PDB file of C-alpha atoms in Angstrom:
ATOM      1  CA  UNK A   1       0.000   0.000   0.000  1.00 63.00           C
ATOM      2  CA  UNK A   2       1.450   3.371  -1.054  1.00 75.00           C
ATOM      3  CA  UNK A   3       2.011   6.135   1.471  1.00 89.00           C
ATOM      4  CA  UNK A   4      -0.846   8.577   1.883  1.00 97.00           C
ATOM      5  CA  UNK A   5      -0.327  12.345   1.568  1.00 97.00           C
ATOM      6  CA  UNK A   6       0.208  14.254   4.804  1.00 97.00           C
ATOM      7  CA  UNK A   7      -3.237  15.179   6.073  1.00 97.00           C
ATOM      8  CA  UNK A   8      -4.866  11.936   4.868  1.00 98.00           C
ATOM      9  CA  UNK A   9      -5.051   9.239   7.538  1.00 96.00           C
ATOM     10  CA  UNK A  10      -6.804   5.929   8.046  1.00 95.00           C
ATOM     11  CA  UNK A  11      -9.101   5.792  11.057  1.00 94.00           C
ATOM     12  CA  UNK A  12     -11.288   3.004  12.440  1.00 92.00           C
ATOM     13  CA  UNK A  13     -14.936   3.816  11.777  1.00 89.00           C
ATOM     14  CA  UNK A  14     -17.604   1.243  12.675  1.00 86.00           C
ATOM     15  CA  UNK A  15     -14.899  -1.402  12.848  1.00 90.00           C
ATOM     16  CA  UNK A  16     -13.505  -0.609   9.408  1.00 91.00           C
ATOM     17  CA  UNK A  17     -10.348   1.291   8.417  1.00 93.00           C
ATOM     18  CA  UNK A  18     -11.405   4.334   6.373  1.00 95.00           C
ATOM     19  CA  UNK A  19      -9.585   7.219   4.714  1.00 97.00           C
ATOM     20  CA  UNK A  20     -10.137  10.555   6.484  1.00 98.00           C
ATOM     21  CA  UNK A  21      -9.220  14.230   6.195  1.00 98.00           C
ATOM     22  CA  UNK A  22      -9.603  17.030   8.723  1.00 97.00           C
ATOM     23  CA  UNK A  23     -12.278  19.571   7.808  1.00 96.00           C
ATOM     24  CA  UNK A  24     -15.937  20.521   7.954  1.00 94.00           C
ATOM     25  CA  UNK A  25     -18.299  17.768   6.661  1.00 95.00           C
ATOM     26  CA  UNK A  26     -19.750  18.427   3.200  1.00 95.00           C
ATOM     27  CA  UNK A  27     -21.939  15.578   1.942  1.00 94.00           C
ATOM     28  CA  UNK A  28     -23.273  13.894   5.057  1.00 94.00           C
ATOM     29  CA  UNK A  29     -20.168  11.775   5.512  1.00 95.00           C
ATOM     30  CA  UNK A  30     -19.428  10.215   8.920  1.00 94.00           C
ATOM     31  CA  UNK A  31     -16.806  11.757  11.164  1.00 93.00           C
ATOM     32  CA  UNK A  32     -14.292  10.151  13.517  1.00 86.00           C
ATOM     33  CA  UNK A  33     -12.139  12.016  16.027  1.00 86.00           C
ATOM     34  CA  UNK A  34     -12.964  15.300  14.296  1.00 86.00           C
ATOM     35  CA  UNK A  35     -12.016  13.927  10.894  1.00 96.00           C
ATOM     36  CA  UNK A  36     -14.212  13.347   7.825  1.00 97.00           C
ATOM     37  CA  UNK A  37     -14.508   9.918   6.248  1.00 97.00           C
ATOM     38  CA  UNK A  38     -13.490  10.050   2.582  1.00 98.00           C
ATOM     39  CA  UNK A  39     -15.999   7.837   0.770  1.00 96.00           C
ATOM     40  CA  UNK A  40     -14.160   6.089  -2.086  1.00 97.00           C
ATOM     41  CA  UNK A  41     -17.507   5.086  -3.575  1.00 97.00           C
ATOM     42  CA  UNK A  42     -18.309   8.763  -4.162  1.00 97.00           C
ATOM     43  CA  UNK A  43     -14.821   9.941  -5.074  1.00 98.00           C
ATOM     44  CA  UNK A  44     -12.553   8.743  -7.897  1.00 98.00           C
ATOM     45  CA  UNK A  45      -9.424  10.137  -6.233  1.00 98.00           C
ATOM     46  CA  UNK A  46     -10.504   8.528  -2.966  1.00 98.00           C
ATOM     47  CA  UNK A  47     -10.774   5.230  -4.845  1.00 98.00           C
ATOM     48  CA  UNK A  48      -7.292   5.688  -6.321  1.00 98.00           C
ATOM     49  CA  UNK A  49      -5.881   6.150  -2.812  1.00 98.00           C
ATOM     50  CA  UNK A  50      -7.960   3.299  -1.371  1.00 96.00           C
ATOM     51  CA  UNK A  51      -6.701   0.958  -4.105  1.00 97.00           C
ATOM     52  CA  UNK A  52      -3.092   1.808  -3.262  1.00 97.00           C
ATOM     53  CA  UNK A  53      -2.164   3.865  -6.320  1.00 98.00           C
ATOM     54  CA  UNK A  54       0.932   5.991  -5.767  1.00 97.00           C
ATOM     55  CA  UNK A  55      -0.344   9.536  -6.349  1.00 98.00           C
ATOM     56  CA  UNK A  56       3.069  11.052  -5.507  1.00 97.00           C
ATOM     57  CA  UNK A  57       1.236  13.615  -3.355  1.00 98.00           C
ATOM     58  CA  UNK A  58       2.958  14.714  -0.164  1.00 97.00           C
ATOM     59  CA  UNK A  59       0.307  17.159   1.043  1.00 98.00           C
ATOM     60  CA  UNK A  60       0.382  20.943   0.717  1.00 98.00           C
ATOM     61  CA  UNK A  61       0.491  20.940  -3.105  1.00 98.00           C
ATOM     62  CA  UNK A  62      -1.093  23.647  -5.244  1.00 98.00           C
ATOM     63  CA  UNK A  63      -3.924  22.034  -7.218  1.00 98.00           C
ATOM     64  CA  UNK A  64      -6.145  22.656 -10.238  1.00 98.00           C
ATOM     65  CA  UNK A  65      -9.249  20.481  -9.877  1.00 98.00           C
ATOM     66  CA  UNK A  66     -11.201  19.965 -13.111  1.00 98.00           C
ATOM     67  CA  UNK A  67     -14.794  18.790 -12.741  1.00 98.00           C
ATOM     68  CA  UNK A  68     -15.335  19.824  -9.132  1.00 98.00           C
ATOM     69  CA  UNK A  69     -19.147  19.372  -9.201  1.00 96.00           C
ATOM     70  CA  UNK A  70     -20.652  20.280  -5.816  1.00 96.00           C
ATOM     71  CA  UNK A  71     -17.415  19.709  -3.931  1.00 97.00           C
ATOM     72  CA  UNK A  72     -17.429  16.115  -2.670  1.00 96.00           C
ATOM     73  CA  UNK A  73     -13.845  15.252  -3.633  1.00 97.00           C
ATOM     74  CA  UNK A  74     -12.344  18.713  -3.992  1.00 98.00           C
ATOM     75  CA  UNK A  75     -13.315  19.491  -0.396  1.00 98.00           C
ATOM     76  CA  UNK A  76     -11.145  16.575   0.772  1.00 98.00           C
ATOM     77  CA  UNK A  77      -8.350  17.704  -1.546  1.00 98.00           C
ATOM     78  CA  UNK A  78      -8.481  21.233  -0.116  1.00 98.00           C
ATOM     79  CA  UNK A  79      -8.305  19.767   3.404  1.00 98.00           C
ATOM     80  CA  UNK A  80      -4.733  18.569   2.802  1.00 98.00           C
ATOM     81  CA  UNK A  81      -3.517  20.819  -0.027  1.00 98.00           C
ATOM     82  CA  UNK A  82      -2.376  24.376  -0.605  1.00 98.00           C
ATOM     83  CA  UNK A  83      -4.208  26.700  -3.030  1.00 98.00           C
ATOM     84  CA  UNK A  84      -6.921  24.631  -4.747  1.00 98.00           C
ATOM     85  CA  UNK A  85      -8.648  25.991  -7.860  1.00 98.00           C
ATOM     86  CA  UNK A  86     -11.946  24.178  -8.490  1.00 98.00           C
ATOM     87  CA  UNK A  87     -13.345  24.395 -12.036  1.00 98.00           C
ATOM     88  CA  UNK A  88     -16.981  23.416 -12.626  1.00 98.00           C
ATOM     89  CA  UNK A  89     -19.125  24.127 -15.689  1.00 96.00           C
ATOM     90  CA  UNK A  90     -22.657  23.788 -14.247  1.00 96.00           C
ATOM     91  CA  UNK A  91     -23.979  26.788 -12.256  1.00 96.00           C
ATOM     92  CA  UNK A  92     -26.058  24.807  -9.733  1.00 95.00           C
ATOM     93  CA  UNK A  93     -23.158  22.688  -8.344  1.00 96.00           C
ATOM     94  CA  UNK A  94     -20.990  25.805  -8.230  1.00 97.00           C
ATOM     95  CA  UNK A  95     -23.437  27.349  -5.767  1.00 96.00           C
ATOM     96  CA  UNK A  96     -22.853  24.360  -3.477  1.00 96.00           C
ATOM     97  CA  UNK A  97     -19.127  24.644  -4.115  1.00 97.00           C
ATOM     98  CA  UNK A  98     -19.153  28.259  -2.956  1.00 97.00           C
ATOM     99  CA  UNK A  99     -20.701  27.122   0.342  1.00 96.00           C
ATOM    100  CA  UNK A 100     -17.997  24.455   0.729  1.00 96.00           C
ATOM    101  CA  UNK A 101     -15.321  27.095   0.119  1.00 97.00           C
ATOM    102  CA  UNK A 102     -16.634  29.433   2.821  1.00 96.00           C
ATOM    103  CA  UNK A 103     -14.865  27.402   5.508  1.00 96.00           C
ATOM    104  CA  UNK A 104     -11.865  26.563   3.292  1.00 97.00           C
ATOM    105  CA  UNK A 105      -9.954  29.779   2.525  1.00 97.00           C
ATOM    106  CA  UNK A 106      -7.585  27.894   0.201  1.00 98.00           C
ATOM    107  CA  UNK A 107     -10.441  26.686  -2.068  1.00 98.00           C
ATOM    108  CA  UNK A 108     -11.307  28.888  -5.048  1.00 98.00           C
ATOM    109  CA  UNK A 109     -14.461  27.909  -7.010  1.00 98.00           C
ATOM    110  CA  UNK A 110     -14.481  28.853 -10.712  1.00 98.00           C
ATOM    111  CA  UNK A 111     -17.557  28.687 -12.948  1.00 98.00           C
ATOM    112  CA  UNK A 112     -15.828  27.730 -16.201  1.00 98.00           C
ATOM    113  CA  UNK A 113     -15.463  25.024 -18.849  1.00 98.00           C
ATOM    114  CA  UNK A 114     -12.430  22.766 -18.330  1.00 98.00           C
ATOM    115  CA  UNK A 115     -12.309  22.279 -22.101  1.00 97.00           C
ATOM    116  CA  UNK A 116     -11.560  26.009 -22.462  1.00 98.00           C
ATOM    117  CA  UNK A 117      -8.681  26.883 -20.109  1.00 98.00           C
ATOM    118  CA  UNK A 118      -8.481  30.406 -21.512  1.00 97.00           C
ATOM    119  CA  UNK A 119     -11.663  31.114 -19.496  1.00 96.00           C
ATOM    120  CA  UNK A 120      -9.682  30.904 -16.257  1.00 98.00           C
ATOM    121  CA  UNK A 121      -6.079  31.415 -17.377  1.00 97.00           C
ATOM    122  CA  UNK A 122      -6.121  34.895 -15.867  1.00 96.00           C
ATOM    123  CA  UNK A 123      -7.175  33.579 -12.451  1.00 97.00           C
ATOM    124  CA  UNK A 124      -5.311  30.312 -11.935  1.00 98.00           C
ATOM    125  CA  UNK A 125      -1.671  30.676 -10.950  1.00 94.00           C
ATOM    126  CA  UNK A 126       1.104  29.157 -13.044  1.00 94.00           C
ATOM    127  CA  UNK A 127       3.530  26.393 -12.056  1.00 98.00           C
ATOM    128  CA  UNK A 128       0.971  24.368 -10.108  1.00 98.00           C
ATOM    129  CA  UNK A 129       2.013  21.072  -8.559  1.00 98.00           C
ATOM    130  CA  UNK A 130      -0.959  18.968  -9.592  1.00 98.00           C
ATOM    131  CA  UNK A 131      -4.071  18.653 -11.745  1.00 98.00           C
ATOM    132  CA  UNK A 132      -6.867  16.425 -10.464  1.00 98.00           C
ATOM    133  CA  UNK A 133      -9.346  15.657 -13.243  1.00 98.00           C
ATOM    134  CA  UNK A 134     -12.795  14.080 -13.129  1.00 98.00           C
ATOM    135  CA  UNK A 135     -14.754  15.398 -16.104  1.00 97.00           C
ATOM    136  CA  UNK A 136     -17.497  13.266 -17.652  1.00 91.00           C
ATOM    137  CA  UNK A 137     -17.128  14.571 -21.193  1.00 94.00           C
ATOM    138  CA  UNK A 138     -15.847  13.248 -24.502  1.00 95.00           C
ATOM    139  CA  UNK A 139     -12.198  14.110 -25.059  1.00 97.00           C
ATOM    140  CA  UNK A 140     -11.009  13.677 -21.481  1.00 98.00           C
ATOM    141  CA  UNK A 141      -7.360  13.287 -22.553  1.00 98.00           C
ATOM    142  CA  UNK A 142      -7.612  16.471 -24.633  1.00 98.00           C
ATOM    143  CA  UNK A 143      -8.862  18.321 -21.535  1.00 98.00           C
ATOM    144  CA  UNK A 144      -5.821  17.143 -19.586  1.00 98.00           C
ATOM    145  CA  UNK A 145      -3.478  18.123 -22.419  1.00 98.00           C
ATOM    146  CA  UNK A 146      -4.949  21.631 -22.734  1.00 98.00           C
ATOM    147  CA  UNK A 147      -4.624  22.239 -19.004  1.00 98.00           C
ATOM    148  CA  UNK A 148      -1.014  21.033 -18.802  1.00 98.00           C
ATOM    149  CA  UNK A 149      -0.039  24.684 -19.336  1.00 98.00           C
ATOM    150  CA  UNK A 150      -0.823  25.374 -15.680  1.00 98.00           C
ATOM    151  CA  UNK A 151       1.597  22.741 -14.342  1.00 98.00           C
ATOM    152  CA  UNK A 152       5.121  23.469 -13.254  1.00 98.00           C
ATOM    153  CA  UNK A 153       8.089  21.305 -14.162  1.00 95.00           C
ATOM    154  CA  UNK A 154       7.362  17.653 -13.262  1.00 95.00           C
ATOM    155  CA  UNK A 155       3.778  18.603 -12.359  1.00 98.00           C
ATOM    156  CA  UNK A 156       1.390  15.724 -11.734  1.00 98.00           C
ATOM    157  CA  UNK A 157      -1.859  14.676 -13.384  1.00 98.00           C
ATOM    158  CA  UNK A 158      -4.268  12.518 -11.389  1.00 98.00           C
ATOM    159  CA  UNK A 159      -7.139  11.679 -13.718  1.00 98.00           C
ATOM    160  CA  UNK A 160     -10.184   9.447 -13.563  1.00 98.00           C
ATOM    161  CA  UNK A 161     -11.217   8.501 -17.093  1.00 98.00           C
ATOM    162  CA  UNK A 162     -14.842   7.434 -17.628  1.00 97.00           C
ATOM    163  CA  UNK A 163     -15.037   5.079 -20.610  1.00 97.00           C
ATOM    164  CA  UNK A 164     -18.758   5.654 -21.237  1.00 95.00           C
ATOM    165  CA  UNK A 165     -18.203   9.387 -21.626  1.00 97.00           C
ATOM    166  CA  UNK A 166     -15.877   8.706 -24.551  1.00 96.00           C
ATOM    167  CA  UNK A 167     -17.892   5.982 -26.273  1.00 95.00           C
ATOM    168  CA  UNK A 168     -20.975   4.265 -24.895  1.00 93.00           C
ATOM    169  CA  UNK A 169     -20.590   1.077 -26.946  1.00 94.00           C
ATOM    170  CA  UNK A 170     -16.801   0.655 -27.254  1.00 95.00           C
ATOM    171  CA  UNK A 171     -14.833  -1.771 -25.099  1.00 96.00           C
ATOM    172  CA  UNK A 172     -13.543   0.227 -22.103  1.00 96.00           C
ATOM    173  CA  UNK A 173     -10.035  -1.222 -22.460  1.00 96.00           C
ATOM    174  CA  UNK A 174      -9.840   0.089 -26.042  1.00 97.00           C
ATOM    175  CA  UNK A 175     -11.056   3.505 -24.864  1.00 97.00           C
ATOM    176  CA  UNK A 176      -8.458   3.588 -22.105  1.00 98.00           C
ATOM    177  CA  UNK A 177      -5.673   2.670 -24.538  1.00 97.00           C
ATOM    178  CA  UNK A 178      -6.674   5.572 -26.806  1.00 97.00           C
ATOM    179  CA  UNK A 179      -6.654   7.924 -23.805  1.00 98.00           C
ATOM    180  CA  UNK A 180      -3.173   6.797 -22.748  1.00 97.00           C
ATOM    181  CA  UNK A 181      -1.895   7.348 -26.292  1.00 97.00           C
ATOM    182  CA  UNK A 182      -3.403  10.845 -26.492  1.00 98.00           C
ATOM    183  CA  UNK A 183      -1.927  11.792 -23.111  1.00 98.00           C
ATOM    184  CA  UNK A 184       1.547  10.548 -24.032  1.00 97.00           C
ATOM    185  CA  UNK A 185       2.366  13.678 -26.009  1.00 95.00           C
ATOM    186  CA  UNK A 186       2.162  15.926 -22.933  1.00 98.00           C
ATOM    187  CA  UNK A 187       2.561  13.469 -20.051  1.00 98.00           C
ATOM    188  CA  UNK A 188       4.591  10.474 -18.984  1.00 98.00           C
ATOM    189  CA  UNK A 189       2.046   7.944 -17.705  1.00 98.00           C
ATOM    190  CA  UNK A 190       3.424   6.494 -14.454  1.00 98.00           C
ATOM    191  CA  UNK A 191       0.593   4.224 -13.327  1.00 98.00           C
ATOM    192  CA  UNK A 192      -2.902   3.185 -14.380  1.00 98.00           C
ATOM    193  CA  UNK A 193      -5.509   1.092 -12.619  1.00 98.00           C
ATOM    194  CA  UNK A 194      -9.164   0.253 -13.077  1.00 98.00           C
ATOM    195  CA  UNK A 195     -11.232   1.712 -10.220  1.00 98.00           C
ATOM    196  CA  UNK A 196     -13.509  -1.255  -9.582  1.00 98.00           C
ATOM    197  CA  UNK A 197     -15.129  -2.118  -7.200  1.00 98.00           C
ATOM    198  CA  UNK A 198     -15.692   1.555  -6.369  1.00 98.00           C
ATOM    199  CA  UNK A 199     -16.407   2.874  -9.889  1.00 98.00           C
ATOM    200  CA  UNK A 200     -17.270   0.736 -12.925  1.00 97.00           C
ATOM    201  CA  UNK A 201     -15.590   1.378 -16.283  1.00 97.00           C
ATOM    202  CA  UNK A 202     -13.227   4.026 -14.904  1.00 98.00           C
ATOM    203  CA  UNK A 203      -9.440   4.148 -15.184  1.00 98.00           C
ATOM    204  CA  UNK A 204      -7.281   5.952 -12.638  1.00 98.00           C
ATOM    205  CA  UNK A 205      -4.178   7.548 -14.158  1.00 98.00           C
ATOM    206  CA  UNK A 206      -1.092   8.996 -12.487  1.00 98.00           C
ATOM    207  CA  UNK A 207       1.086  10.923 -14.924  1.00 98.00           C
ATOM    208  CA  UNK A 208       3.837  13.544 -14.921  1.00 98.00           C
ATOM    209  CA  UNK A 209       4.140  16.496 -17.282  1.00 98.00           C
ATOM    210  CA  UNK A 210       6.844  16.031 -19.902  1.00 95.00           C
TER     211      UNK A 210
END
């Protein structure tokens, strides 16, 4: 099992070891010793950590989160990271995200389209440490490639690729191979893993900017 980032710990909850972060609860998750349980069944990055993928995160990184939705995962990320820019396209989830950010001064919600980084290029700082991506849209690898501009040297990409968003009928393994190939121009892929049993037809990817 890979080391967890500083700020992410396993705690016994109802007799089971669970990932936790320290922060205000967001989505009705249980708490233990003042810490929030990180539900891997509701979080692709949580699943990557639960499955033992080596995210290379130490804690305290600056992060661009693409596909933040209403804040389930990005709230945990902000609990153990530095400045965290949260991009979400849909206005309704962003309203929830703004509430989540009220008690997290390092979390910056952005109503924008992750496919169009120019929309937020004037807001997001350069030389970030990490991109976390969970966007359910066709062209997920293209989204990661376009946003590589925000990463510093050796910056990390932690992506959850949803096969059905690329092609509903294609074999997921074929979809994932195409995604890896598209990413290879901008990133060195370090590790991949299917995210079952937590998320069907999803591939977790750890990559480093070339």
